[in-house]
Coordinates of C-alpha atoms in Angstrom, one line a residue:
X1 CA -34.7 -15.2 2.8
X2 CA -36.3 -11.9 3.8
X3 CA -34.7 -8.4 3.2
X4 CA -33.3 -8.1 6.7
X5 CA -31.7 -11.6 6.5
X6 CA -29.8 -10.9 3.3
X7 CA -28.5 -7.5 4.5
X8 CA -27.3 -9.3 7.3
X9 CA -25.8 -12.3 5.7
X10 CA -23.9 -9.5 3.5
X11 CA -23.1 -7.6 6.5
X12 CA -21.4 -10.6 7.5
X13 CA -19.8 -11.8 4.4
X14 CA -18.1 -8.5 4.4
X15 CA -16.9 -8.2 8.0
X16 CA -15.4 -11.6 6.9
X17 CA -13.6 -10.3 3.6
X18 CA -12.3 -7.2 5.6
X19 CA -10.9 -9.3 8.2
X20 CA -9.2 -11.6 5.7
X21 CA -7.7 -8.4 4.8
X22 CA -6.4 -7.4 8.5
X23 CA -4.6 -10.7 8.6
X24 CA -3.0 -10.7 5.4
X25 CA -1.7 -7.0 5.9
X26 CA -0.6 -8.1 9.6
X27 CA 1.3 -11.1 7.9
X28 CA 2.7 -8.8 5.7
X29 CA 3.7 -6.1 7.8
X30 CA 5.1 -8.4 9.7
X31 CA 8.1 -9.7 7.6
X32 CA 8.8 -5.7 6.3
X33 CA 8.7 -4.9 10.7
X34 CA 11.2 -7.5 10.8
X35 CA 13.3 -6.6 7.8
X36 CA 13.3 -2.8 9.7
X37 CA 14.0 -4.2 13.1
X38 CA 17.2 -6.2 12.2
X39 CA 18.6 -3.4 10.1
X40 CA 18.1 -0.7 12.8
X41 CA 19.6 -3.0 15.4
X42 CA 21.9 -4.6 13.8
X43 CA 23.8 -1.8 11.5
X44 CA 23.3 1.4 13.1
X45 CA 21.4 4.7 12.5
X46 CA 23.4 5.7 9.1
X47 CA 23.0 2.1 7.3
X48 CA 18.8 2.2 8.1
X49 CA 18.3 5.7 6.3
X50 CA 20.6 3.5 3.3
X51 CA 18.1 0.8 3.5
X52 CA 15.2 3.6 4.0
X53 CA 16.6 5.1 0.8
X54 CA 16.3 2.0 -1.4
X55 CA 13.1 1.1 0.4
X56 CA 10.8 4.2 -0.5
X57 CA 12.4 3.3 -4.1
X58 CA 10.6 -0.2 -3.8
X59 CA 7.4 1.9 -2.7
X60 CA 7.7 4.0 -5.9
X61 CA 7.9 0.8 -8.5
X62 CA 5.1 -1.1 -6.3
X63 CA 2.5 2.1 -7.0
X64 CA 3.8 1.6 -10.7
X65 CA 2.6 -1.4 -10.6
X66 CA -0.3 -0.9 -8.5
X67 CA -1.4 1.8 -10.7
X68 CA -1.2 0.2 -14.2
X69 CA -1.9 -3.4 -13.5
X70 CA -3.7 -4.3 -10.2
X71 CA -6.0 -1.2 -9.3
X72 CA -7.8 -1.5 -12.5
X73 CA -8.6 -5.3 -12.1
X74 CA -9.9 -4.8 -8.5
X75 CA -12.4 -1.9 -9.8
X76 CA -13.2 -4.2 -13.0
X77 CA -13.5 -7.8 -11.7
X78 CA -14.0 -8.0 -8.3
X79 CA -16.3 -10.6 -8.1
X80 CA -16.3 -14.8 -7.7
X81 CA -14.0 -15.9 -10.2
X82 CA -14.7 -16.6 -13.1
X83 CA -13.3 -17.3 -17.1
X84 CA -13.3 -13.1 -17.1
X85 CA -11.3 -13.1 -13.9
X86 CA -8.7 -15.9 -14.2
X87 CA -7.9 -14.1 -17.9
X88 CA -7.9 -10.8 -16.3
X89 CA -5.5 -12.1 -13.4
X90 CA -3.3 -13.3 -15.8
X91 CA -3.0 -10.6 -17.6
X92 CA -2.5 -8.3 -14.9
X93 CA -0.2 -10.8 -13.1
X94 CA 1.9 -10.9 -16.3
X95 CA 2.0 -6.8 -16.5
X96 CA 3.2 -6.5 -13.2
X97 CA 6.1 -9.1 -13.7
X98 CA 7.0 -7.6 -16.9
X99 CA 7.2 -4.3 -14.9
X100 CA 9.3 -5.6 -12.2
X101 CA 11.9 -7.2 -14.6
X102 CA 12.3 -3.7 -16.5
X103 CA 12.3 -1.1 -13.7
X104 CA 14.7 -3.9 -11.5
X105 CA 17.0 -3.2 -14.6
X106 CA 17.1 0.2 -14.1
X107 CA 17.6 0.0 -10.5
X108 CA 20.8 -2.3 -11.2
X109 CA 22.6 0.2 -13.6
X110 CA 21.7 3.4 -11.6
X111 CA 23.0 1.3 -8.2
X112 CA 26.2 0.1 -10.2
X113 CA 26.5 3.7 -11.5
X114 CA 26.1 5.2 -7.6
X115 CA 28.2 3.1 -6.0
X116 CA 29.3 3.5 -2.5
X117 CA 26.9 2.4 0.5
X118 CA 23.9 3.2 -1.7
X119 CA 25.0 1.4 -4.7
X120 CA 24.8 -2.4 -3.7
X121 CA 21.3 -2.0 -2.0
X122 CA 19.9 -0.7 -5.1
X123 CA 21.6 -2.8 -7.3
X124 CA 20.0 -6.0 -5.1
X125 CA 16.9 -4.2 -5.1
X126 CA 16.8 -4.4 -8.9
X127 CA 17.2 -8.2 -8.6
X128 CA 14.5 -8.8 -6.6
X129 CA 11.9 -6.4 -7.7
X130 CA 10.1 -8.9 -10.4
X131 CA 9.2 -11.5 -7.5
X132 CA 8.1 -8.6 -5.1
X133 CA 5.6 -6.9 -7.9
X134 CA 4.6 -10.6 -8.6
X135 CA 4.2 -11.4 -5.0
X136 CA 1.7 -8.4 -4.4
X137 CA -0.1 -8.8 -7.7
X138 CA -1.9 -12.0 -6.3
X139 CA -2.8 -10.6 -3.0
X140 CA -4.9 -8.0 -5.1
X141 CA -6.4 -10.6 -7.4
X142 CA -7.3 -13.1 -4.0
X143 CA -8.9 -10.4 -2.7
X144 CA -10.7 -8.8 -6.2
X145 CA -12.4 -12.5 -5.9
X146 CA -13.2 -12.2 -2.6
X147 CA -10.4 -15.4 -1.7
X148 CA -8.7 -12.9 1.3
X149 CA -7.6 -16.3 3.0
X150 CA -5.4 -17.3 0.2
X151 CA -3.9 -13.8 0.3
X152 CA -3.3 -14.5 3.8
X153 CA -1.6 -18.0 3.3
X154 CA 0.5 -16.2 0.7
X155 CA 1.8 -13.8 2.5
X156 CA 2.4 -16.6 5.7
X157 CA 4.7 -18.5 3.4
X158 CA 6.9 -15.4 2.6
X159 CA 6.9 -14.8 6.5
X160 CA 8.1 -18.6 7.0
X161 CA 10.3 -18.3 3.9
X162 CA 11.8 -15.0 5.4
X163 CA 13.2 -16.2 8.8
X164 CA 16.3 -18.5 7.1
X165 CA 16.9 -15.8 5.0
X166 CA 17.0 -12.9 7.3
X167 CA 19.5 -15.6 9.6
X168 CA 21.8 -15.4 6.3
X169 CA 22.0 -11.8 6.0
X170 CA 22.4 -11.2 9.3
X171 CA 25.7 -12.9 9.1
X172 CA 26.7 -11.0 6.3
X173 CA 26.2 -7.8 8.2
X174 CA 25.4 -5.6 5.1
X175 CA 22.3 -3.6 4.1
X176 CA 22.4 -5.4 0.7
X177 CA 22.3 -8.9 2.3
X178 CA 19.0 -7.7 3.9
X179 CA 17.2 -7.0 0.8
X180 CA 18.6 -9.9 -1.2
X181 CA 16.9 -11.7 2.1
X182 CA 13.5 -9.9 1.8
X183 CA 13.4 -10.4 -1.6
X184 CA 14.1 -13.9 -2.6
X185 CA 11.8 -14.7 0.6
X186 CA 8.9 -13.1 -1.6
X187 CA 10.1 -14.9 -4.7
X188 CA 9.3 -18.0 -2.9
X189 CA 5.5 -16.8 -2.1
X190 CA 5.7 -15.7 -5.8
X191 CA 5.8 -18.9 -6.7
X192 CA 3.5 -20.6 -3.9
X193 CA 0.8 -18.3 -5.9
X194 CA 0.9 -19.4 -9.3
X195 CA 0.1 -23.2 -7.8
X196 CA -2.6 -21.4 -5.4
X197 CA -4.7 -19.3 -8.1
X198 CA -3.2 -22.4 -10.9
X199 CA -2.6 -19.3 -13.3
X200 CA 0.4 -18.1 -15.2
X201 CA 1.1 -14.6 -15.8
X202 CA 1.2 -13.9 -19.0
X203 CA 3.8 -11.6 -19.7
X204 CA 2.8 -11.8 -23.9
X205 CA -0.9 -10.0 -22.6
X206 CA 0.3 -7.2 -20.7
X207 CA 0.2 -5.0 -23.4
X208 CA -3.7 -6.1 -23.9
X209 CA -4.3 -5.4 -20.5
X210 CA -2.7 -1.9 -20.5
X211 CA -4.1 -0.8 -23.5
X212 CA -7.9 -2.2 -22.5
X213 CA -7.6 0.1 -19.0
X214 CA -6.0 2.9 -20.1
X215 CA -8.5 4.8 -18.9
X216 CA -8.0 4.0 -15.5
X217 CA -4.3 2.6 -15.5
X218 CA -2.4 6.0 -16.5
X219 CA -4.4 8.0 -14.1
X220 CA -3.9 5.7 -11.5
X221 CA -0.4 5.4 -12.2
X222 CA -0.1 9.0 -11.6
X223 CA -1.8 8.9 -8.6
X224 CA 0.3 5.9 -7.0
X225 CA 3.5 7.2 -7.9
X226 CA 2.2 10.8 -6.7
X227 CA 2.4 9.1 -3.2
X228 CA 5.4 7.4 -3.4
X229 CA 7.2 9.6 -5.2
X230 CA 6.2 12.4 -2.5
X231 CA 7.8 9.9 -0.3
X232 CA 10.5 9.5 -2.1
X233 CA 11.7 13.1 -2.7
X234 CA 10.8 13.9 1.1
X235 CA 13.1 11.2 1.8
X236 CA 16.1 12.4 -0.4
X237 CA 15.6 16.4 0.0
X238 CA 15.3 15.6 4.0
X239 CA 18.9 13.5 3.5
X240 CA 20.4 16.6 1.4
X241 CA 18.9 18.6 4.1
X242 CA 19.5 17.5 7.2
X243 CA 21.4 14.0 6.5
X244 CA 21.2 10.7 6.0
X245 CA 20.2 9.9 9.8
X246 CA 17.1 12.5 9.7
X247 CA 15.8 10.0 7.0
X248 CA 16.3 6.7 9.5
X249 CA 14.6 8.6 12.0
X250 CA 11.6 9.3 10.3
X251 CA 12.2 5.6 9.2
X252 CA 11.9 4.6 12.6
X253 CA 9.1 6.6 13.7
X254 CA 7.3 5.0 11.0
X255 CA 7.9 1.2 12.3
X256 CA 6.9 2.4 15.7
X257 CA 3.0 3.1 14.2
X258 CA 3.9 0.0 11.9
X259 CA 1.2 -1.9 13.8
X260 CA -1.6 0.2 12.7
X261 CA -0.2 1.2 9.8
X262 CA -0.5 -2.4 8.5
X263 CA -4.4 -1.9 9.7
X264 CA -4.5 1.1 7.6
X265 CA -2.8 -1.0 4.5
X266 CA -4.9 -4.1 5.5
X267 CA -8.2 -2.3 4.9
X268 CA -7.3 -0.5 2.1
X269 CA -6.6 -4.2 0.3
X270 CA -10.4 -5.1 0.3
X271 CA -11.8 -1.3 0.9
X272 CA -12.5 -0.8 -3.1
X273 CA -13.7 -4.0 -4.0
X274 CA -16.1 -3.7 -0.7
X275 CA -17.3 0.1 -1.7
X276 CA -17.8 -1.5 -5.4
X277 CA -19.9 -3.9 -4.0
X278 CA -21.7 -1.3 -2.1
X279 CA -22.4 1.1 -4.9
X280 CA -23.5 -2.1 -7.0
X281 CA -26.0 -3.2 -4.5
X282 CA -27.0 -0.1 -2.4
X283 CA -25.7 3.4 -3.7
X284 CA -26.9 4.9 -1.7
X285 CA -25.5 3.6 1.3
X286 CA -21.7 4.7 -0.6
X287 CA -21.3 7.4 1.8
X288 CA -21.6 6.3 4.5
X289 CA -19.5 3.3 4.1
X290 CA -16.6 6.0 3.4
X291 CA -17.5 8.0 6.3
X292 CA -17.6 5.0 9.0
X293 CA -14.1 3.1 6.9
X294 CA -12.2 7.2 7.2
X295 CA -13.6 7.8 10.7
X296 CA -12.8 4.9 12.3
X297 CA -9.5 4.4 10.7
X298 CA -8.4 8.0 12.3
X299 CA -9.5 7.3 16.0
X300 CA -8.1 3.9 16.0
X301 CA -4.2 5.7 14.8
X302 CA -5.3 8.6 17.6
X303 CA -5.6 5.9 20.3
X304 CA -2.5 4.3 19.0
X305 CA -0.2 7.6 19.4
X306 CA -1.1 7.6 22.6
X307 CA 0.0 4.5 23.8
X308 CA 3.3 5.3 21.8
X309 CA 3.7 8.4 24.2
X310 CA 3.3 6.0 27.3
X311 CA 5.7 3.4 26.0
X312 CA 9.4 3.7 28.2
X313 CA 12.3 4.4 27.2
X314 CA 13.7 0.7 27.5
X315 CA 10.9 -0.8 26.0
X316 CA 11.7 1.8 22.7
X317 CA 15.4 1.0 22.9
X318 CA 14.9 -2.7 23.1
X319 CA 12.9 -2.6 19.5
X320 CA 14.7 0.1 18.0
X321 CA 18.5 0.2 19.6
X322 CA 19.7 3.1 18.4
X323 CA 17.2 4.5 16.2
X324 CA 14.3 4.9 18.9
X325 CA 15.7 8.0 20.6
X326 CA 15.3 10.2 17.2
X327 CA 12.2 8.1 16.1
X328 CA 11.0 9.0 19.7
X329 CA 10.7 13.1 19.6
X330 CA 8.6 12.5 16.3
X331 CA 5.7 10.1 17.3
X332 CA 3.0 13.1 18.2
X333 CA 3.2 14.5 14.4
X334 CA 3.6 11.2 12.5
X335 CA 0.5 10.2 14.5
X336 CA -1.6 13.2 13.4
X337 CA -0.1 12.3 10.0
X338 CA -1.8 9.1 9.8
X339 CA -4.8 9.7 11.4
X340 CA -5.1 12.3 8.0
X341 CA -4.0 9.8 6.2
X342 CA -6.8 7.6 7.3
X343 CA -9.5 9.9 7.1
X344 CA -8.4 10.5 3.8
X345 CA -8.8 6.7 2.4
X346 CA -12.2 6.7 3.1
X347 CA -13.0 9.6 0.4
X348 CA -10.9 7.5 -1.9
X349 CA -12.2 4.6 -1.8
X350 CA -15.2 5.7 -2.5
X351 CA -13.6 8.0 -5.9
X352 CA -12.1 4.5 -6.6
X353 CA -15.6 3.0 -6.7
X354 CA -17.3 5.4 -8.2
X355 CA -14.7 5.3 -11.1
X356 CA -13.7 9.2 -10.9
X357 CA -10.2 8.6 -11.9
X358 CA -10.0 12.5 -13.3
X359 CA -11.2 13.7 -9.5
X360 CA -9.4 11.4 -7.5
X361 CA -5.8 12.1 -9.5
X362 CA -6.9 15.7 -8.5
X363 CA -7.0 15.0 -4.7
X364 CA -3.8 13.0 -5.3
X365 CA -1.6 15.8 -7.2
X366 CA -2.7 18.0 -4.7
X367 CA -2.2 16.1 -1.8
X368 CA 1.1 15.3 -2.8
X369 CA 2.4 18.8 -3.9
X370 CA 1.7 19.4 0.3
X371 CA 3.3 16.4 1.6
X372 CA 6.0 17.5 -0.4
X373 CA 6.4 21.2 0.5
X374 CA 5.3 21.0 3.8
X375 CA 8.2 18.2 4.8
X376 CA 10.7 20.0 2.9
X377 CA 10.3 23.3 4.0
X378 CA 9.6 22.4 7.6
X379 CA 12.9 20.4 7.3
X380 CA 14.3 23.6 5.9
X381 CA 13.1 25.5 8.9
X382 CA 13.2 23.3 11.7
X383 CA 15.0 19.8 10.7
X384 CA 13.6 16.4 11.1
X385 CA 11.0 17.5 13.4
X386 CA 10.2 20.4 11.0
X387 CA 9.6 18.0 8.5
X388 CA 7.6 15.7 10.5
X389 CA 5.2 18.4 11.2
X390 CA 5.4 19.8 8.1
X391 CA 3.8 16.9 6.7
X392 CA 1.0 16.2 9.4
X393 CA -0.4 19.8 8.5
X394 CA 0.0 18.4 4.4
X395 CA -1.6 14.9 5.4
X396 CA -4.8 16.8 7.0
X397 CA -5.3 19.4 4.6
X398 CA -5.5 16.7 1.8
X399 CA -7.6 14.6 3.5
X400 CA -9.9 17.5 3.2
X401 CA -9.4 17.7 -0.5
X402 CA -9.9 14.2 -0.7
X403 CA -13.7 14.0 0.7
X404 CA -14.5 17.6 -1.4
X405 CA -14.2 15.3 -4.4
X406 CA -16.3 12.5 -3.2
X407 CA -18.5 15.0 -2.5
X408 CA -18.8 16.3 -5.8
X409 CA -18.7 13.1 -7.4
X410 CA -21.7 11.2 -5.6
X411 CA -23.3 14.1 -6.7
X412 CA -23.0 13.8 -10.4
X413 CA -23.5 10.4 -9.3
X414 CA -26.9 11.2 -8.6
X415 CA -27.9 13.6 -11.4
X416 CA -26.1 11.6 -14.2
X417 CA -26.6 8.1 -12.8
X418 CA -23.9 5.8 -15.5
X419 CA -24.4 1.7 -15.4
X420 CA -21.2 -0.1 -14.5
X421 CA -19.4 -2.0 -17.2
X422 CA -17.5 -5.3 -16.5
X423 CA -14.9 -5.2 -19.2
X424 CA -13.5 -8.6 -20.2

């Protein structure tokens, strides 16, 4: 085969691993849109920013996770599978359920110690959390080996597990009932990929794994839980703010974009592993990959606000009820907030890639500090909508940080060129 033909058979082989990666997010976002929808609808403004509250929680655990077991094997092994791989999977498999049965016990005592409306929710949270850690720990090993279809079929069988479920909770009438339904859906999938990938996680190697990618894992970890926990505490310092309703609102804006977002999620599934395989093959060509993936990723969410702004007013109320005329008034800054957010994973990918854990926790403690600030001191100053804005401003100006650092790093790249090591 000549040159051209093999850069365009692996021109084509990744167009078809990135769109392997569109479905499964769209599958997946999916059953958390439904999950949203039938708690906005069906309980009211109040009981969403209760489920909101527990499910920005779930978003701090999953980076956990993420961080210390999952990002580390898709910058190490992403590759066809192999005896490295499949021990690696289980491994990492087994870290992220031994994380999900320890930090679901914590959620169960601090929901039994909270009580009230926020109590149960967290305490069911804790329940489910092992089998939703251990759900998303095989859609990143399908896609390390370059299997996005089985991540796909994955995540279909939760969606088909989820619709008795949700029927079930929806007779109960309770926030709690909804995430008991979301989560023993995922249990199920859980399950479906242990006979898929036919490996066990191995709970007993998780502390091998750790200790092998410390280097990566911890900074990581502080980098995932930077985001979510920015989330998080813009979430509870909006609810002290302004109230618990602010924080469905900005909930509900959120599932409006929810479409692209699960674009913006999809890509980021297989956007590592593909600017690994880039740097591997053409280095050169890094930058642009990032450039092109952050570019196109922040007119596709500009395009996407806009049709939000044409959308009526009955059209919003049938998917939201109550919820959409809050959500409504906040669609123009949480658009500009993802379209920061998207050019922003380009550069990161590409940090991710190129290994720079040190400079890409940078970009994220900074980033962070501003999503942070800016939502809770335009929330201070101007309420929801404050916030909102507040955290479109953030969003951009660490997206700016974020391709600085690639920057920087492609060029020590270049002067102090380092040959990648496949750790088994």
């Amino acid at each position: 085969m000549t040159a051209e033909g093999e850069k365009r058979s692996a021109g084509r082989a990744m167009a078809g691993r990135l769109s392997w990666g569109l479905a499964d997010q769209a599958a997946s976002s999916m059953t958390n849109f439904a999950v949203g929808i039938y708690v906005a609808r069906s309980l009211g403004l109040a009981a969403f920013g209760v489920f909101s509250l527990a499910w920005v929680t779930y978003g701090v655990v999953l980076n956990v996770s993420r961080g210390l077991a999952t990002d580390p094997l898709v910058v190490r092994f992403s590759g066809p599978p192999d005896a490295s791989w499949r021990t690696a999977v289980a491994r990492s498999s087994g870290a992220a359920l031994g994380m999900g049965t320890a930090l679901g016990a914590a959620c169960v005592l601090i929901g039994l110690g909270l009580g009230g409306r926020v109590g149960p929710a967290f305490v069911c949270l804790g329940v489910v959390l092992p089998a939703l850690l251990l759900q998303d720990a095989w859609r990143f090993a399908f896609f390390a080996a370059g299997t996005g279809r089985k991540a796909f079929t994955n995540d279909l069988v939760w969606g088909v597990a989820l619709v008795p479920a949700m029927v079930v909770a929806a007779h109960v009438g309770s926030v709690a009932a909804f995430v008991l339904a979301w989560g023993v859906s995922a249990a199920v999938a859980a399950v479906y990929g242990c006979l898929q990938s036919g490996i066990r996680p191995q709970v007993t190697g998780a502390r091998a794994w750790l200790r092998a990618h410390r280097d990566l894992g911890y900074r990581y970890l502080v980098e995932n839980t930077c985001v979510s926990g920015a989330s998080q505490l813009r979430a509870y310092g909006l609810g002290a703010i302004v109230g618990v309703g602010a924080v469905g609102a900005v909930r509900g804006a959120e599932l409006l974009l929810g479409p692209f977002l699960a674009v913006l999620m999809g890509l980021s599934l297989v956007t590592v592993a593909e600017a690994a395989r880039v740097l591997r093959r053409a280095p050169h060509r890094l930058a642009r990959f990032c450039l092109l993936l952050g570019g196109g990723q922040a007119a596709a969410a500009l395009l996407w606000g806009a049709a939000l702004l044409l959308m009526p007013d009955r059209f919003g109320e049938l998917v939201l009820g109550g919820v959409w005329h809050s959500a409504s008034e906040l669609i123009v800054p949480a658009t500009l907030g993802v379209v920061g957010a998207g050019l922003g994973t380009g550069a990161a990918a590409g940090l991710r890639a190129l290994a720079a854990a040190r400079r890409s926790l940078r970009s994220q403690l900074f980033a962070s500090a501003c999503y942070v600030g800016g939502g809770l001191g335009g929330a201070a100053a101007a309420g929801t909508v404050g916030s909102a804005w507040g955290v479109a401003a953030a969003t951009v100006g660490g997206s700016a940080v974020w391709w600085l650092h690639l920057r920087s790093a492609l060029r020590e790249r270049h002067h102090n060129p380092i040959p990648e090591v496949r750790t088994t």
